[in-house]
C-alpha cells in the first residue's frame, strides 16, 4: 500500500498557504498528519505539492532519518486547477513506483490531528474485508479522509474533474465500502483547518494535547 498526502491545497478563505502555519513555534500544521501517516507502517508516501511550495513546512520531516526514505515529493503543476489534479498526480506517482500498490491511503495536509492509530484502523478494515473497495472516515454523517481505496478505484480517482475529491466516489453504487465512524474525542481529531477560526481551534487543541501528554 502507498500513501498519497495531499499538500497542494490553499484555502481561499484564508488567502494564504495553510501548511506552513505554526500551531506552536516550530510545529508546522502540514507536518503533523504526515508524521502520523509515516508512522503507520504504510511504506512509501507520495506528498503532492504545488510548484511554488518552498517546502519549509516539510523540512524537519524530510530530514528525519526515520522517514526520509519513505518520502517521495510529487510536484503537481496543475494543482491550482482543483483537487482532482492533485489526486491524479498522487495516483500516477504511486502506480509508477515498485511494487505497484494494491491500495492507496489518501490523507490531507490540513487535518493535523489524525493519528497513526486511526490510519491503522482503516488498514485493518480493508484487510479484513477483501470484498470492499474502500474504507473511509466519517464524522456526524460526513464522509472524509483519511481513506483507503483499492486498485479497483484507481481509474475513477484518475477520472475526477476540477475541485472534486474522492468523496463523490464513496457514495457511488459502483463501489462497496465501509464507513468508519469516529465520534467523541476521536471526531475532534479529524478537524479540518480551513479558516482562521478553525486555525485558532487547532492551536488551542495542540496546546492541550501537548500539556496533557
PDB file of C-alpha atoms in Angstrom, residues 105-108 111 114-115 117-123 125 134-149 166-167 170 177-183 186-187 189-191:
ATOM      1  CA  UNK A 105      -4.317   5.742   1.592  1.00  0.00           C
ATOM      2  CA  UNK A 106      -5.344   9.343   0.956  1.00  0.00           C
ATOM      3  CA  UNK A 107      -4.613  11.869   3.691  1.00  0.00           C
ATOM      4  CA  UNK A 108      -4.961  15.648   3.864  1.00  0.00           C
ATOM      5  CA  UNK A 111      -6.066  17.547   9.210  1.00  0.00           C
ATOM      6  CA  UNK A 114      -5.071  12.462  12.527  1.00  0.00           C
ATOM      7  CA  UNK A 115      -3.178   9.707  14.344  1.00  0.00           C
ATOM      8  CA  UNK A 117      -3.840   4.547  15.195  1.00  0.00           C
ATOM      9  CA  UNK A 118      -6.708   5.981  13.126  1.00  0.00           C
ATOM     10  CA  UNK A 119      -4.859   5.135   9.920  1.00  0.00           C
ATOM     11  CA  UNK A 120      -4.135   1.596  11.106  1.00  0.00           C
ATOM     12  CA  UNK A 121      -7.824   1.166  11.959  1.00  0.00           C
ATOM     13  CA  UNK A 122      -8.681   1.837   8.319  1.00  0.00           C
ATOM     14  CA  UNK A 123      -5.939  -0.575   7.220  1.00  0.00           C
ATOM     15  CA  UNK A 125     -10.947  -2.747   7.905  1.00  0.00           C
ATOM     16  CA  UNK A 134     -12.702   1.368   0.197  1.00  0.00           C
ATOM     17  CA  UNK A 135     -12.723   2.277   3.870  1.00  0.00           C
ATOM     18  CA  UNK A 136     -13.290   5.935   4.722  1.00  0.00           C
ATOM     19  CA  UNK A 137     -13.655   8.049   7.827  1.00  0.00           C
ATOM     20  CA  UNK A 138     -16.879   9.741   8.923  1.00  0.00           C
ATOM     21  CA  UNK A 139     -17.899  12.358  11.494  1.00  0.00           C
ATOM     22  CA  UNK A 140     -21.583  13.199  12.033  1.00  0.00           C
ATOM     23  CA  UNK A 141     -22.521  11.544   8.751  1.00  0.00           C
ATOM     24  CA  UNK A 142     -19.921  13.420   6.701  1.00  0.00           C
ATOM     25  CA  UNK A 143     -17.534  11.071   4.889  1.00  0.00           C
ATOM     26  CA  UNK A 144     -13.944  12.290   4.612  1.00  0.00           C
ATOM     27  CA  UNK A 145     -10.283  11.331   4.509  1.00  0.00           C
ATOM     28  CA  UNK A 146      -8.259   9.648   5.669  1.00  0.00           C
ATOM     29  CA  UNK A 147      -9.479   6.852   3.450  1.00  0.00           C
ATOM     30  CA  UNK A 148      -8.093   3.682   1.890  1.00  0.00           C
ATOM     31  CA  UNK A 149      -9.043   2.862  -1.709  1.00  0.00           C
ATOM     32  CA  UNK A 166     -12.771  11.251  -3.621  1.00  0.00           C
ATOM     33  CA  UNK A 167     -15.900  11.830  -1.509  1.00  0.00           C
ATOM     34  CA  UNK A 170     -17.819   6.903  -1.739  1.00  0.00           C
ATOM     35  CA  UNK A 177     -17.090   0.230   1.140  1.00  0.00           C
ATOM     36  CA  UNK A 178     -17.171   0.597   4.878  1.00  0.00           C
ATOM     37  CA  UNK A 179     -17.578   3.945   6.579  1.00  0.00           C
ATOM     38  CA  UNK A 180     -15.657   4.067   9.848  1.00  0.00           C
ATOM     39  CA  UNK A 181     -17.443   6.412  12.237  1.00  0.00           C
ATOM     40  CA  UNK A 182     -15.367   8.500  14.603  1.00  0.00           C
ATOM     41  CA  UNK A 183     -17.133  10.186  17.492  1.00  0.00           C
ATOM     42  CA  UNK A 186     -11.812  10.786  18.058  1.00  0.00           C
ATOM     43  CA  UNK A 187     -14.125  13.002  15.987  1.00  0.00           C
ATOM     44  CA  UNK A 189      -9.047  14.578  15.753  1.00  0.00           C
ATOM     45  CA  UNK A 190     -10.491  14.937  12.249  1.00  0.00           C
ATOM     46  CA  UNK A 191     -10.640  18.727  12.468  1.00  0.00           C
TER      47      UNK A 191
END
